[in-house]
């Protein structure tokens, strides 16, 4: 069964950067679009960035120009490079595939604070 393991989160000051990674098990990673979501306390989970199986990308308006999603199919991994982080980016970040999303991983916490 495919699983996702997110990593790379941490505490960073406003204006800082982090690179998140999501490692997927299984042999069909390359066939799916991959999405990064985030969920802040008391809020619904929201889609932050997506990358198709052929590399097309799209972003939540509030992160455009600051976040970059990429994938390495040889490593079954999707990345989220986050620059110019702001306090409102504080959330737990998760990845999942599309279509047919699977059970959510444990996520990785990003905290932006001075």
PDB file of N, CA and C in Angstrom:
ATOM      1  N   UNK A   1       0.847  -1.187   0.000  1.00  0.00           N
ATOM      2  CA  UNK A   1       0.000   0.000   0.000  1.00  0.00           C
ATOM      3  C   UNK A   1       0.883   1.238   0.000  1.00  0.00           C
ATOM      4  N   UNK A   2       0.499   2.201  -0.838  1.00  0.00           N
ATOM      5  CA  UNK A   2       1.283   3.415  -0.938  1.00  0.00           C
ATOM      6  C   UNK A   2       1.134   4.237   0.333  1.00  0.00           C
ATOM      7  N   UNK A   3       2.258   4.759   0.794  1.00  0.00           N
ATOM      8  CA  UNK A   3       2.254   5.651   1.931  1.00  0.00           C
ATOM      9  C   UNK A   3       3.066   6.882   1.600  1.00  0.00           C
ATOM     10  N   UNK A   4       2.764   7.964   2.311  1.00  0.00           N
ATOM     11  CA  UNK A   4       3.486   9.217   2.136  1.00  0.00           C
ATOM     12  C   UNK A   4       4.175   9.585   3.440  1.00  0.00           C
ATOM     13  N   UNK A   5       5.430  10.006   3.336  1.00  0.00           N
ATOM     14  CA  UNK A   5       6.183  10.453   4.504  1.00  0.00           C
ATOM     15  C   UNK A   5       6.701  11.848   4.216  1.00  0.00           C
ATOM     16  N   UNK A   6       6.155  12.827   4.939  1.00  0.00           N
ATOM     17  CA  UNK A   6       6.551  14.219   4.763  1.00  0.00           C
ATOM     18  C   UNK A   6       7.661  14.580   5.749  1.00  0.00           C
ATOM     19  N   UNK A   7       8.559  15.455   5.313  1.00  0.00           N
ATOM     20  CA  UNK A   7       9.651  15.900   6.171  1.00  0.00           C
ATOM     21  C   UNK A   7      10.120  17.282   5.738  1.00  0.00           C
ATOM     22  N   UNK A   8      10.956  17.887   6.568  1.00  0.00           N
ATOM     23  CA  UNK A   8      11.574  19.158   6.203  1.00  0.00           C
ATOM     24  C   UNK A   8      11.009  20.378   6.902  1.00  0.00           C
ATOM     25  N   UNK A   9       9.963  20.194   7.677  1.00  0.00           N
ATOM     26  CA  UNK A   9       9.380  21.332   8.383  1.00  0.00           C
ATOM     27  C   UNK A   9      10.262  21.804   9.525  1.00  0.00           C
ATOM     28  N   UNK A  10       9.833  22.890  10.154  1.00  0.00           N
ATOM     29  CA  UNK A  10      10.588  23.427  11.285  1.00  0.00           C
ATOM     30  C   UNK A  10      10.135  24.815  11.641  1.00  0.00           C
ATOM     31  N   UNK A  11      10.906  25.437  12.511  1.00  0.00           N
ATOM     32  CA  UNK A  11      10.647  26.813  12.932  1.00  0.00           C
ATOM     33  C   UNK A  11      11.558  27.747  12.142  1.00  0.00           C
ATOM     34  N   UNK A  12      10.976  28.749  11.517  1.00  0.00           N
ATOM     35  CA  UNK A  12      11.747  29.687  10.701  1.00  0.00           C
ATOM     36  C   UNK A  12      11.221  31.097  10.933  1.00  0.00           C
ATOM     37  N   UNK A  13      12.112  32.059  10.812  1.00  0.00           N
ATOM     38  CA  UNK A  13      11.711  33.453  10.971  1.00  0.00           C
ATOM     39  C   UNK A  13      11.005  33.954   9.716  1.00  0.00           C
ATOM     40  N   UNK A  14      10.156  34.959   9.847  1.00  0.00           N
ATOM     41  CA  UNK A  14       9.534  35.556   8.653  1.00  0.00           C
ATOM     42  C   UNK A  14      10.600  35.953   7.630  1.00  0.00           C
ATOM     43  N   UNK A  15      10.315  35.639   6.376  1.00  0.00           N
ATOM     44  CA  UNK A  15      11.278  35.897   5.309  1.00  0.00           C
ATOM     45  C   UNK A  15      12.213  34.739   5.034  1.00  0.00           C
ATOM     46  N   UNK A  16      12.172  33.729   5.884  1.00  0.00           N
ATOM     47  CA  UNK A  16      13.050  32.573   5.712  1.00  0.00           C
ATOM     48  C   UNK A  16      12.527  31.571   4.698  1.00  0.00           C
ATOM     49  N   UNK A  17      13.275  30.476   4.561  1.00  0.00           N
ATOM     50  CA  UNK A  17      12.951  29.449   3.569  1.00  0.00           C
ATOM     51  C   UNK A  17      12.997  28.066   4.202  1.00  0.00           C
ATOM     52  N   UNK A  18      12.219  27.181   3.639  1.00  0.00           N
ATOM     53  CA  UNK A  18      12.256  25.760   3.977  1.00  0.00           C
ATOM     54  C   UNK A  18      11.990  24.960   2.710  1.00  0.00           C
ATOM     55  N   UNK A  19      12.499  23.737   2.696  1.00  0.00           N
ATOM     56  CA  UNK A  19      12.214  22.817   1.596  1.00  0.00           C
ATOM     57  C   UNK A  19      11.588  21.557   2.182  1.00  0.00           C
ATOM     58  N   UNK A  20      10.352  21.324   1.824  1.00  0.00           N
ATOM     59  CA  UNK A  20       9.653  20.136   2.278  1.00  0.00           C
ATOM     60  C   UNK A  20       9.838  19.005   1.271  1.00  0.00           C
ATOM     61  N   UNK A  21       9.851  17.781   1.784  1.00  0.00           N
ATOM     62  CA  UNK A  21       9.929  16.595   0.944  1.00  0.00           C
ATOM     63  C   UNK A  21       8.785  15.653   1.296  1.00  0.00           C
ATOM     64  N   UNK A  22       8.319  14.942   0.307  1.00  0.00           N
ATOM     65  CA  UNK A  22       7.294  13.918   0.511  1.00  0.00           C
ATOM     66  C   UNK A  22       7.732  12.685  -0.259  1.00  0.00           C
ATOM     67  N   UNK A  23       8.075  11.653   0.475  1.00  0.00           N
ATOM     68  CA  UNK A  23       8.506  10.398  -0.135  1.00  0.00           C
ATOM     69  C   UNK A  23       7.321   9.447  -0.197  1.00  0.00           C
ATOM     70  N   UNK A  24       7.117   8.862  -1.364  1.00  0.00           N
ATOM     71  CA  UNK A  24       6.010   7.928  -1.571  1.00  0.00           C
ATOM     72  C   UNK A  24       6.545   6.531  -1.828  1.00  0.00           C
ATOM     73  N   UNK A  25       5.885   5.566  -1.260  1.00  0.00           N
ATOM     74  CA  UNK A  25       6.233   4.174  -1.557  1.00  0.00           C
ATOM     75  C   UNK A  25       5.440   3.728  -2.779  1.00  0.00           C
ATOM     76  N   UNK A  26       5.752   2.573  -3.325  1.00  0.00           N
ATOM     77  CA  UNK A  26       5.018   2.054  -4.463  1.00  0.00           C
ATOM     78  C   UNK A  26       5.682   2.379  -5.784  1.00  0.00           C
ATOM     79  N   UNK A  27       5.188   1.761  -6.836  1.00  0.00           N
ATOM     80  CA  UNK A  27       5.830   1.861  -8.150  1.00  0.00           C
ATOM     81  C   UNK A  27       5.067   2.715  -9.146  1.00  0.00           C
ATOM     82  N   UNK A  28       3.969   3.330  -8.715  1.00  0.00           N
ATOM     83  CA  UNK A  28       3.131   4.066  -9.666  1.00  0.00           C
ATOM     84  C   UNK A  28       3.182   5.568  -9.446  1.00  0.00           C
ATOM     85  N   UNK A  29       4.142   6.039  -8.649  1.00  0.00           N
ATOM     86  CA  UNK A  29       4.239   7.461  -8.306  1.00  0.00           C
ATOM     87  C   UNK A  29       4.195   8.346  -9.546  1.00  0.00           C
ATOM     88  N   UNK A  30       4.923   7.958 -10.569  1.00  0.00           N
ATOM     89  CA  UNK A  30       5.092   8.815 -11.748  1.00  0.00           C
ATOM     90  C   UNK A  30       3.789   9.019 -12.515  1.00  0.00           C
ATOM     91  N   UNK A  31       2.790   8.159 -12.264  1.00  0.00           N
ATOM     92  CA  UNK A  31       1.547   8.212 -13.028  1.00  0.00           C
ATOM     93  C   UNK A  31       0.544   9.213 -12.475  1.00  0.00           C
ATOM     94  N   UNK A  32       0.808   9.711 -11.279  1.00  0.00           N
ATOM     95  CA  UNK A  32      -0.166  10.554 -10.584  1.00  0.00           C
ATOM     96  C   UNK A  32       0.285  12.002 -10.493  1.00  0.00           C
ATOM     97  N   UNK A  33      -0.703  12.889 -10.482  1.00  0.00           N
ATOM     98  CA  UNK A  33      -0.439  14.238 -10.023  1.00  0.00           C
ATOM     99  C   UNK A  33      -0.195  14.172  -8.513  1.00  0.00           C
ATOM    100  N   UNK A  34       0.613  15.106  -8.022  1.00  0.00           N
ATOM    101  CA  UNK A  34       0.898  15.167  -6.595  1.00  0.00           C
ATOM    102  C   UNK A  34       0.571  16.563  -6.076  1.00  0.00           C
ATOM    103  N   UNK A  35      -0.009  16.593  -4.906  1.00  0.00           N
ATOM    104  CA  UNK A  35      -0.475  17.845  -4.307  1.00  0.00           C
ATOM    105  C   UNK A  35       0.163  18.059  -2.936  1.00  0.00           C
ATOM    106  N   UNK A  36       0.417  19.318  -2.620  1.00  0.00           N
ATOM    107  CA  UNK A  36       0.759  19.715  -1.249  1.00  0.00           C
ATOM    108  C   UNK A  36      -0.432  20.464  -0.663  1.00  0.00           C
ATOM    109  N   UNK A  37      -0.820  20.070   0.535  1.00  0.00           N
ATOM    110  CA  UNK A  37      -1.887  20.722   1.276  1.00  0.00           C
ATOM    111  C   UNK A  37      -1.305  21.266   2.580  1.00  0.00           C
ATOM    112  N   UNK A  38      -2.063  22.145   3.210  1.00  0.00           N
ATOM    113  CA  UNK A  38      -1.697  22.580   4.562  1.00  0.00           C
ATOM    114  C   UNK A  38      -2.959  22.771   5.384  1.00  0.00           C
ATOM    115  N   UNK A  39      -2.784  22.620   6.695  1.00  0.00           N
ATOM    116  CA  UNK A  39      -3.896  22.804   7.605  1.00  0.00           C
ATOM    117  C   UNK A  39      -3.413  23.532   8.841  1.00  0.00           C
ATOM    118  N   UNK A  40      -3.941  24.718   9.042  1.00  0.00           N
ATOM    119  CA  UNK A  40      -3.629  25.500  10.230  1.00  0.00           C
ATOM    120  C   UNK A  40      -4.635  25.156  11.318  1.00  0.00           C
ATOM    121  N   UNK A  41      -4.273  25.357  12.576  1.00  0.00           N
ATOM    122  CA  UNK A  41      -5.193  25.053  13.675  1.00  0.00           C
ATOM    123  C   UNK A  41      -6.530  25.764  13.509  1.00  0.00           C
ATOM    124  N   UNK A  42      -7.609  24.996  13.620  1.00  0.00           N
ATOM    125  CA  UNK A  42      -8.944  25.572  13.535  1.00  0.00           C
ATOM    126  C   UNK A  42      -9.410  25.889  12.130  1.00  0.00           C
ATOM    127  N   UNK A  43      -8.612  25.531  11.139  1.00  0.00           N
ATOM    128  CA  UNK A  43      -8.976  25.819   9.747  1.00  0.00           C
ATOM    129  C   UNK A  43      -9.052  24.524   8.945  1.00  0.00           C
ATOM    130  N   UNK A  44      -9.732  24.611   7.802  1.00  0.00           N
ATOM    131  CA  UNK A  44      -9.820  23.459   6.913  1.00  0.00           C
ATOM    132  C   UNK A  44      -8.519  23.276   6.147  1.00  0.00           C
ATOM    133  N   UNK A  45      -8.276  22.046   5.765  1.00  0.00           N
ATOM    134  CA  UNK A  45      -7.119  21.763   4.936  1.00  0.00           C
ATOM    135  C   UNK A  45      -7.308  22.429   3.581  1.00  0.00           C
ATOM    136  N   UNK A  46      -6.236  23.062   3.071  1.00  0.00           N
ATOM    137  CA  UNK A  46      -6.324  23.740   1.780  1.00  0.00           C
ATOM    138  C   UNK A  46      -5.212  23.274   0.854  1.00  0.00           C
ATOM    139  N   UNK A  47      -5.522  23.274  -0.432  1.00  0.00           N
ATOM    140  CA  UNK A  47      -4.565  22.877  -1.453  1.00  0.00           C
ATOM    141  C   UNK A  47      -3.613  24.040  -1.710  1.00  0.00           C
ATOM    142  N   UNK A  48      -2.331  23.790  -1.599  1.00  0.00           N
ATOM    143  CA  UNK A  48      -1.312  24.821  -1.742  1.00  0.00           C
ATOM    144  C   UNK A  48      -0.657  24.786  -3.118  1.00  0.00           C
ATOM    145  N   UNK A  49      -0.326  23.601  -3.586  1.00  0.00           N
ATOM    146  CA  UNK A  49       0.388  23.485  -4.852  1.00  0.00           C
ATOM    147  C   UNK A  49       0.142  22.104  -5.432  1.00  0.00           C
ATOM    148  N   UNK A  50       0.184  22.034  -6.744  1.00  0.00           N
ATOM    149  CA  UNK A  50      -0.021  20.762  -7.417  1.00  0.00           C
ATOM    150  C   UNK A  50       0.937  20.638  -8.596  1.00  0.00           C
ATOM    151  N   UNK A  51       1.352  19.412  -8.875  1.00  0.00           N
ATOM    152  CA  UNK A  51       2.190  19.139 -10.032  1.00  0.00           C
ATOM    153  C   UNK A  51       1.647  17.897 -10.722  1.00  0.00           C
ATOM    154  N   UNK A  52       1.462  18.002 -12.038  1.00  0.00           N
ATOM    155  CA  UNK A  52       0.907  16.883 -12.788  1.00  0.00           C
ATOM    156  C   UNK A  52       1.982  15.830 -13.049  1.00  0.00           C
ATOM    157  N   UNK A  53       1.562  14.732 -13.641  1.00  0.00           N
ATOM    158  CA  UNK A  53       2.505  13.660 -13.960  1.00  0.00           C
ATOM    159  C   UNK A  53       3.539  14.099 -14.998  1.00  0.00           C
ATOM    160  N   UNK A  54       3.200  15.131 -15.767  1.00  0.00           N
ATOM    161  CA  UNK A  54       4.139  15.615 -16.785  1.00  0.00           C
ATOM    162  C   UNK A  54       4.800  16.929 -16.371  1.00  0.00           C
ATOM    163  N   UNK A  55       4.562  17.366 -15.135  1.00  0.00           N
ATOM    164  CA  UNK A  55       5.295  18.506 -14.615  1.00  0.00           C
ATOM    165  C   UNK A  55       4.588  19.849 -14.643  1.00  0.00           C
ATOM    166  N   UNK A  56       3.349  19.897 -15.066  1.00  0.00           N
ATOM    167  CA  UNK A  56       2.604  21.156 -15.014  1.00  0.00           C
ATOM    168  C   UNK A  56       2.287  21.496 -13.564  1.00  0.00           C
ATOM    169  N   UNK A  57       2.381  22.760 -13.233  1.00  0.00           N
ATOM    170  CA  UNK A  57       2.200  23.169 -11.837  1.00  0.00           C
ATOM    171  C   UNK A  57       1.113  24.239 -11.696  1.00  0.00           C
ATOM    172  N   UNK A  58       0.575  24.324 -10.499  1.00  0.00           N
ATOM    173  CA  UNK A  58      -0.377  25.377 -10.171  1.00  0.00           C
ATOM    174  C   UNK A  58      -0.285  25.628  -8.672  1.00  0.00           C
ATOM    175  N   UNK A  59      -0.678  26.857  -8.266  1.00  0.00           N
ATOM    176  CA  UNK A  59      -0.477  27.273  -6.888  1.00  0.00           C
ATOM    177  C   UNK A  59      -1.664  28.041  -6.345  1.00  0.00           C
ATOM    178  N   UNK A  60      -1.826  27.955  -5.034  1.00  0.00           N
ATOM    179  CA  UNK A  60      -2.734  28.840  -4.318  1.00  0.00           C
ATOM    180  C   UNK A  60      -2.255  30.272  -4.545  1.00  0.00           C
ATOM    181  N   UNK A  61      -3.192  31.188  -4.765  1.00  0.00           N
ATOM    182  CA  UNK A  61      -2.804  32.562  -5.091  1.00  0.00           C
ATOM    183  C   UNK A  61      -1.847  33.159  -4.064  1.00  0.00           C
ATOM    184  N   UNK A  62      -2.072  32.873  -2.794  1.00  0.00           N
ATOM    185  CA  UNK A  62      -1.287  33.516  -1.741  1.00  0.00           C
ATOM    186  C   UNK A  62       0.161  33.024  -1.683  1.00  0.00           C
ATOM    187  N   UNK A  63       0.485  31.948  -2.389  1.00  0.00           N
ATOM    188  CA  UNK A  63       1.868  31.445  -2.364  1.00  0.00           C
ATOM    189  C   UNK A  63       2.560  31.582  -3.711  1.00  0.00           C
ATOM    190  N   UNK A  64       1.838  32.043  -4.720  1.00  0.00           N
ATOM    191  CA  UNK A  64       2.442  32.209  -6.040  1.00  0.00           C
ATOM    192  C   UNK A  64       3.634  33.159  -5.962  1.00  0.00           C
ATOM    193  N   UNK A  65       4.721  32.752  -6.603  1.00  0.00           N
ATOM    194  CA  UNK A  65       5.930  33.561  -6.582  1.00  0.00           C
ATOM    195  C   UNK A  65       6.817  33.302  -5.384  1.00  0.00           C
ATOM    196  N   UNK A  66       6.311  32.577  -4.388  1.00  0.00           N
ATOM    197  CA  UNK A  66       7.101  32.271  -3.194  1.00  0.00           C
ATOM    198  C   UNK A  66       7.378  30.775  -3.056  1.00  0.00           C
ATOM    199  N   UNK A  67       6.442  29.942  -3.456  1.00  0.00           N
ATOM    200  CA  UNK A  67       6.571  28.489  -3.327  1.00  0.00           C
ATOM    201  C   UNK A  67       6.790  27.875  -4.705  1.00  0.00           C
ATOM    202  N   UNK A  68       7.576  26.797  -4.744  1.00  0.00           N
ATOM    203  CA  UNK A  68       7.805  26.057  -5.976  1.00  0.00           C
ATOM    204  C   UNK A  68       7.679  24.566  -5.694  1.00  0.00           C
ATOM    205  N   UNK A  69       6.799  23.905  -6.428  1.00  0.00           N
ATOM    206  CA  UNK A  69       6.630  22.459  -6.305  1.00  0.00           C
ATOM    207  C   UNK A  69       7.429  21.782  -7.417  1.00  0.00           C
ATOM    208  N   UNK A  70       8.039  20.661  -7.084  1.00  0.00           N
ATOM    209  CA  UNK A  70       8.789  19.895  -8.076  1.00  0.00           C
ATOM    210  C   UNK A  70       8.710  18.424  -7.700  1.00  0.00           C
ATOM    211  N   UNK A  71       9.130  17.572  -8.622  1.00  0.00           N
ATOM    212  CA  UNK A  71       9.076  16.142  -8.351  1.00  0.00           C
ATOM    213  C   UNK A  71      10.279  15.453  -8.960  1.00  0.00           C
ATOM    214  N   UNK A  72      10.673  14.349  -8.344  1.00  0.00           N
ATOM    215  CA  UNK A  72      11.743  13.494  -8.858  1.00  0.00           C
ATOM    216  C   UNK A  72      11.164  12.087  -8.920  1.00  0.00           C
ATOM    217  N   UNK A  73      10.735  11.681 -10.099  1.00  0.00           N
ATOM    218  CA  UNK A  73      10.076  10.380 -10.230  1.00  0.00           C
ATOM    219  C   UNK A  73      11.037   9.221  -9.941  1.00  0.00           C
ATOM    220  N   UNK A  74      12.309   9.409 -10.176  1.00  0.00           N
ATOM    221  CA  UNK A  74      13.282   8.354  -9.885  1.00  0.00           C
ATOM    222  C   UNK A  74      13.385   8.085  -8.385  1.00  0.00           C
ATOM    223  N   UNK A  75      13.077   9.112  -7.594  1.00  0.00           N
ATOM    224  CA  UNK A  75      13.149   8.984  -6.137  1.00  0.00           C
ATOM    225  C   UNK A  75      11.773   8.891  -5.489  1.00  0.00           C
ATOM    226  N   UNK A  76      10.723   8.874  -6.312  1.00  0.00           N
ATOM    227  CA  UNK A  76       9.351   8.836  -5.773  1.00  0.00           C
ATOM    228  C   UNK A  76       9.127   9.948  -4.754  1.00  0.00           C
ATOM    229  N   UNK A  77       9.608  11.121  -5.061  1.00  0.00           N
ATOM    230  CA  UNK A  77       9.561  12.218  -4.098  1.00  0.00           C
ATOM    231  C   UNK A  77       9.043  13.490  -4.755  1.00  0.00           C
ATOM    232  N   UNK A  78       8.219  14.216  -4.006  1.00  0.00           N
ATOM    233  CA  UNK A  78       7.756  15.533  -4.424  1.00  0.00           C
ATOM    234  C   UNK A  78       8.259  16.541  -3.391  1.00  0.00           C
ATOM    235  N   UNK A  79       8.637  17.715  -3.863  1.00  0.00           N
ATOM    236  CA  UNK A  79       9.233  18.742  -3.016  1.00  0.00           C
ATOM    237  C   UNK A  79       8.373  20.003  -3.023  1.00  0.00           C
ATOM    238  N   UNK A  80       8.521  20.783  -1.977  1.00  0.00           N
ATOM    239  CA  UNK A  80       7.916  22.107  -1.934  1.00  0.00           C
ATOM    240  C   UNK A  80       8.952  23.072  -1.376  1.00  0.00           C
ATOM    241  N   UNK A  81       9.517  23.882  -2.264  1.00  0.00           N
ATOM    242  CA  UNK A  81      10.457  24.916  -1.850  1.00  0.00           C
ATOM    243  C   UNK A  81       9.651  26.144  -1.456  1.00  0.00           C
ATOM    244  N   UNK A  82       9.828  26.585  -0.228  1.00  0.00           N
ATOM    245  CA  UNK A  82       9.048  27.707   0.303  1.00  0.00           C
ATOM    246  C   UNK A  82      10.004  28.841   0.668  1.00  0.00           C
ATOM    247  N   UNK A  83       9.860  29.958  -0.016  1.00  0.00           N
ATOM    248  CA  UNK A  83      10.675  31.136   0.235  1.00  0.00           C
ATOM    249  C   UNK A  83       9.803  32.273   0.759  1.00  0.00           C
ATOM    250  N   UNK A  84      10.443  33.269   1.314  1.00  0.00           N
ATOM    251  CA  UNK A  84       9.735  34.451   1.832  1.00  0.00           C
ATOM    252  C   UNK A  84       8.561  34.046   2.715  1.00  0.00           C
ATOM    253  N   UNK A  85       8.830  33.119   3.619  1.00  0.00           N
ATOM    254  CA  UNK A  85       7.755  32.604   4.473  1.00  0.00           C
ATOM    255  C   UNK A  85       7.187  33.695   5.375  1.00  0.00           C
ATOM    256  N   UNK A  86       5.888  33.598   5.596  1.00  0.00           N
ATOM    257  CA  UNK A  86       5.161  34.570   6.394  1.00  0.00           C
ATOM    258  C   UNK A  86       4.438  33.844   7.525  1.00  0.00           C
ATOM    259  N   UNK A  87       4.101  34.533   8.607  1.00  0.00           N
ATOM    260  CA  UNK A  87       3.412  33.869   9.723  1.00  0.00           C
ATOM    261  C   UNK A  87       2.146  33.131   9.287  1.00  0.00           C
ATOM    262  N   UNK A  88       1.461  33.639   8.277  1.00  0.00           N
ATOM    263  CA  UNK A  88       0.226  32.973   7.823  1.00  0.00           C
ATOM    264  C   UNK A  88       0.488  31.676   7.080  1.00  0.00           C
ATOM    265  N   UNK A  89       1.752  31.358   6.824  1.00  0.00           N
ATOM    266  CA  UNK A  89       2.101  30.062   6.232  1.00  0.00           C
ATOM    267  C   UNK A  89       2.225  28.979   7.293  1.00  0.00           C
ATOM    268  N   UNK A  90       2.135  29.354   8.558  1.00  0.00           N
ATOM    269  CA  UNK A  90       2.229  28.380   9.643  1.00  0.00           C
ATOM    270  C   UNK A  90       1.096  27.369   9.549  1.00  0.00           C
ATOM    271  N   UNK A  91       1.464  26.100   9.486  1.00  0.00           N
ATOM    272  CA  UNK A  91       0.482  25.032   9.329  1.00  0.00           C
ATOM    273  C   UNK A  91       1.223  23.690   9.323  1.00  0.00           C
ATOM    274  N   UNK A  92       0.451  22.628   9.406  1.00  0.00           N
ATOM    275  CA  UNK A  92       0.973  21.298   9.109  1.00  0.00           C
ATOM    276  C   UNK A  92       0.798  21.069   7.620  1.00  0.00           C
ATOM    277  N   UNK A  93       1.847  20.601   6.960  1.00  0.00           N
ATOM    278  CA  UNK A  93       1.841  20.399   5.512  1.00  0.00           C
ATOM    279  C   UNK A  93       1.806  18.906   5.204  1.00  0.00           C
ATOM    280  N   UNK A  94       0.958  18.566   4.229  1.00  0.00           N
ATOM    281  CA  UNK A  94       0.740  17.186   3.834  1.00  0.00           C
ATOM    282  C   UNK A  94       0.820  17.050   2.314  1.00  0.00           C
ATOM    283  N   UNK A  95       1.142  15.847   1.867  1.00  0.00           N
ATOM    284  CA  UNK A  95       1.081  15.591   0.432  1.00  0.00           C
ATOM    285  C   UNK A  95       0.091  14.460   0.176  1.00  0.00           C
ATOM    286  N   UNK A  96      -0.373  14.405  -1.051  1.00  0.00           N
ATOM    287  CA  UNK A  96      -1.237  13.305  -1.468  1.00  0.00           C
ATOM    288  C   UNK A  96      -1.247  13.265  -2.982  1.00  0.00           C
ATOM    289  N   UNK A  97      -1.753  12.189  -3.514  1.00  0.00           N
ATOM    290  CA  UNK A  97      -1.793  12.028  -4.954  1.00  0.00           C
ATOM    291  C   UNK A  97      -3.194  12.350  -5.470  1.00  0.00           C
ATOM    292  N   UNK A  98      -3.278  12.491  -6.762  1.00  0.00           N
ATOM    293  CA  UNK A  98      -4.557  12.753  -7.422  1.00  0.00           C
ATOM    294  C   UNK A  98      -4.514  12.171  -8.814  1.00  0.00           C
ATOM    295  N   UNK A  99      -5.556  11.418  -9.218  1.00  0.00           N
ATOM    296  CA  UNK A  99      -6.781  11.097  -8.486  1.00  0.00           C
ATOM    297  C   UNK A  99      -6.531   9.999  -7.444  1.00  0.00           C
ATOM    298  N   UNK A 100      -7.612   9.590  -6.854  1.00  0.00           N
ATOM    299  CA  UNK A 100      -7.589   8.498  -5.870  1.00  0.00           C
ATOM    300  C   UNK A 100      -6.658   8.794  -4.708  1.00  0.00           C
ATOM    301  N   UNK A 101      -6.890   9.896  -3.994  1.00  0.00           N
ATOM    302  CA  UNK A 101      -6.036  10.191  -2.840  1.00  0.00           C
ATOM    303  C   UNK A 101      -6.095   9.071  -1.812  1.00  0.00           C
ATOM    304  N   UNK A 102      -4.971   8.926  -1.099  1.00  0.00           N
ATOM    305  CA  UNK A 102      -4.825   7.845  -0.128  1.00  0.00           C
ATOM    306  C   UNK A 102      -4.876   8.392   1.295  1.00  0.00           C
ATOM    307  N   UNK A 103      -4.684   7.507   2.236  1.00  0.00           N
ATOM    308  CA  UNK A 103      -4.648   7.898   3.643  1.00  0.00           C
ATOM    309  C   UNK A 103      -3.562   8.957   3.855  1.00  0.00           C
ATOM    310  N   UNK A 104      -3.887   9.971   4.616  1.00  0.00           N
ATOM    311  CA  UNK A 104      -2.937  11.060   4.857  1.00  0.00           C
ATOM    312  C   UNK A 104      -1.751  10.582   5.702  1.00  0.00           C
ATOM    313  N   UNK A 105      -0.577  11.117   5.405  1.00  0.00           N
ATOM    314  CA  UNK A 105       0.592  10.845   6.227  1.00  0.00           C
ATOM    315  C   UNK A 105       0.539  11.671   7.492  1.00  0.00           C
ATOM    316  N   UNK A 106       1.657  11.681   8.219  1.00  0.00           N
ATOM    317  CA  UNK A 106       1.687  12.387   9.496  1.00  0.00           C
ATOM    318  C   UNK A 106       1.888  13.890   9.334  1.00  0.00           C
ATOM    319  N   UNK A 107       2.280  14.295   8.135  1.00  0.00           N
ATOM    320  CA  UNK A 107       2.509  15.713   7.871  1.00  0.00           C
ATOM    321  C   UNK A 107       3.810  16.210   8.466  1.00  0.00           C
ATOM    322  N   UNK A 108       4.155  17.441   8.133  1.00  0.00           N
ATOM    323  CA  UNK A 108       5.339  18.079   8.703  1.00  0.00           C
ATOM    324  C   UNK A 108       4.963  19.502   9.097  1.00  0.00           C
ATOM    325  N   UNK A 109       5.321  19.892  10.303  1.00  0.00           N
ATOM    326  CA  UNK A 109       4.885  21.182  10.847  1.00  0.00           C
ATOM    327  C   UNK A 109       5.824  22.296  10.401  1.00  0.00           C
ATOM    328  N   UNK A 110       5.230  23.362   9.899  1.00  0.00           N
ATOM    329  CA  UNK A 110       5.959  24.576   9.550  1.00  0.00           C
ATOM    330  C   UNK A 110       5.458  25.697  10.449  1.00  0.00           C
ATOM    331  N   UNK A 111       6.374  26.310  11.174  1.00  0.00           N
ATOM    332  CA  UNK A 111       6.030  27.421  12.049  1.00  0.00           C
ATOM    333  C   UNK A 111       6.882  28.624  11.672  1.00  0.00           C
ATOM    334  N   UNK A 112       6.209  29.707  11.310  1.00  0.00           N
ATOM    335  CA  UNK A 112       6.903  30.932  10.918  1.00  0.00           C
ATOM    336  C   UNK A 112       6.660  31.972  12.006  1.00  0.00           C
ATOM    337  N   UNK A 113       7.722  32.284  12.719  1.00  0.00           N
ATOM    338  CA  UNK A 113       7.572  33.187  13.858  1.00  0.00           C
ATOM    339  C   UNK A 113       8.913  33.818  14.192  1.00  0.00           C
ATOM    340  N   UNK A 114       8.848  35.053  14.666  1.00  0.00           N
ATOM    341  CA  UNK A 114      10.068  35.715  15.115  1.00  0.00           C
ATOM    342  C   UNK A 114      10.276  35.504  16.619  1.00  0.00           C
TER     343      UNK A 114
END
